CSV table of C-alpha atoms in Angstrom, one decimal:
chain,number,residue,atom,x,y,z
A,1,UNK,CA,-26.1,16.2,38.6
A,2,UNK,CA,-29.0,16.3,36.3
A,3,UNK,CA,-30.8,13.1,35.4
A,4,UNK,CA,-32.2,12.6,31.4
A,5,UNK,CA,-35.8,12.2,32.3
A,6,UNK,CA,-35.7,9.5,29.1
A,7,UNK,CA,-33.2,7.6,29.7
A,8,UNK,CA,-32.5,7.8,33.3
A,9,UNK,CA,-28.3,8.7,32.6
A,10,UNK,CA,-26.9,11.4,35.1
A,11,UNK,CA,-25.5,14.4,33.0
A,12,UNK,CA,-22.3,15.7,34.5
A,13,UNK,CA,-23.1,19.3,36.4
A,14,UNK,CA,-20.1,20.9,34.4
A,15,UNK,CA,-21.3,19.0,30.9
A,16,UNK,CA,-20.2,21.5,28.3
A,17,UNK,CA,-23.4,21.5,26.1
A,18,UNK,CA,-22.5,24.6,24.1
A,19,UNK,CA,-19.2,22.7,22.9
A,20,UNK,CA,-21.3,19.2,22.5
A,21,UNK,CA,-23.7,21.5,20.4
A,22,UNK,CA,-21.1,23.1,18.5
A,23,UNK,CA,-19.4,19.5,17.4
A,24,UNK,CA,-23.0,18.1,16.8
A,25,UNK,CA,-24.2,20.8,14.4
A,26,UNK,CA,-20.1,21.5,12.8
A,27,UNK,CA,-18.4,18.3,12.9
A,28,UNK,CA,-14.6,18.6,12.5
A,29,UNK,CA,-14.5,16.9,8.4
A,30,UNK,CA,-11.3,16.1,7.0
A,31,UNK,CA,-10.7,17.6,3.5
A,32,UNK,CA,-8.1,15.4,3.0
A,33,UNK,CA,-8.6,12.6,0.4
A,34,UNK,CA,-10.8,9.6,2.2
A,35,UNK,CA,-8.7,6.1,1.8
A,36,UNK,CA,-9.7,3.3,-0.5
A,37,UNK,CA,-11.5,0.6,1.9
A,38,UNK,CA,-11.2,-2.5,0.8
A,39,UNK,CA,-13.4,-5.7,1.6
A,40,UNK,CA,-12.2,-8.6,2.2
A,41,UNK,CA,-12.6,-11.7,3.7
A,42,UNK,CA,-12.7,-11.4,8.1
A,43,UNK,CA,-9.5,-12.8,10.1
A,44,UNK,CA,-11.6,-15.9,11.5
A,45,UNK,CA,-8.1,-16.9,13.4
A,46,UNK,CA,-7.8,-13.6,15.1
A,47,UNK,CA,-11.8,-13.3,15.3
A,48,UNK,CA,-12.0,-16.3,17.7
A,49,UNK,CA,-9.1,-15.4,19.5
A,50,UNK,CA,-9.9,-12.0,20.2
A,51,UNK,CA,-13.6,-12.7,20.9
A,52,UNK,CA,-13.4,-15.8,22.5
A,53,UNK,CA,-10.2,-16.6,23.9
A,54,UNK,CA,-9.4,-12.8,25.1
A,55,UNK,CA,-13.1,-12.0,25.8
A,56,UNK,CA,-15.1,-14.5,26.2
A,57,UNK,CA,-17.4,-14.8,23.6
A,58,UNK,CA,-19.4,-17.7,22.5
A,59,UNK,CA,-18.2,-19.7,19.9
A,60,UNK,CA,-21.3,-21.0,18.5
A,61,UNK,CA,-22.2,-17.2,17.9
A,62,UNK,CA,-18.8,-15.9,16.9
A,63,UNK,CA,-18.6,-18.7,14.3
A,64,UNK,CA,-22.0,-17.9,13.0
A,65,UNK,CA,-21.4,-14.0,12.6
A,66,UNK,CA,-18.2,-14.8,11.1
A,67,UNK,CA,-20.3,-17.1,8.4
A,68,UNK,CA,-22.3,-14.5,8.0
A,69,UNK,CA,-19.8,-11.9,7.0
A,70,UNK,CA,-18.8,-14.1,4.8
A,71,UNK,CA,-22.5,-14.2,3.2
A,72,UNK,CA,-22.6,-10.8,3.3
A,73,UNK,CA,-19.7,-10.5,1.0
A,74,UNK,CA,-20.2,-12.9,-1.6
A,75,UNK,CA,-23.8,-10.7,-1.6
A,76,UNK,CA,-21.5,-7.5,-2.3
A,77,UNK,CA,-19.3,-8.6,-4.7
A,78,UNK,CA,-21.6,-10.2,-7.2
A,79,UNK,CA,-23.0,-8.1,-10.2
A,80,UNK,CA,-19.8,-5.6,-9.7
């Protein structure tokens, strides 16, 4: 194995960097027509369970991300 002198990660001995290389300088782009995203308001329900009851999260921090999200898209939405 080969260790990145920058960041200290071990590179694989049979890394495929000509293929990496390929995908990095000709990523695979869909021509098919992108999807309308829509924002909307987050799932807090399904926020806090996932994050905090499933994961462990904080929920002082999780609450306060959450809020603002919500910020965030009142900020969007106004003037358009």
């Amino acid at each position: 194995m080969f260790t990145c002198f920058l960041n200290g990660y071990q590179i694989p001995d049979k890394w495929p960097y000509s293929e990496a290389r390929l995908l990095l300088k000709g990523p695979i782009v869909s021509t098919e027509e992108q999807p309308e995203i829509k924002w909307t308001a987050p799932n807090e329900e399904g926020l806090i369970s996932f994050l905090v009851d499933e994961n462990g999260f904080n929920i002082d921090r999780v609450t306060n991300a959450i809020e603002k999200i919500k910020a965030a898209k009142d900020e969007s939405s106004q003037g358009w």
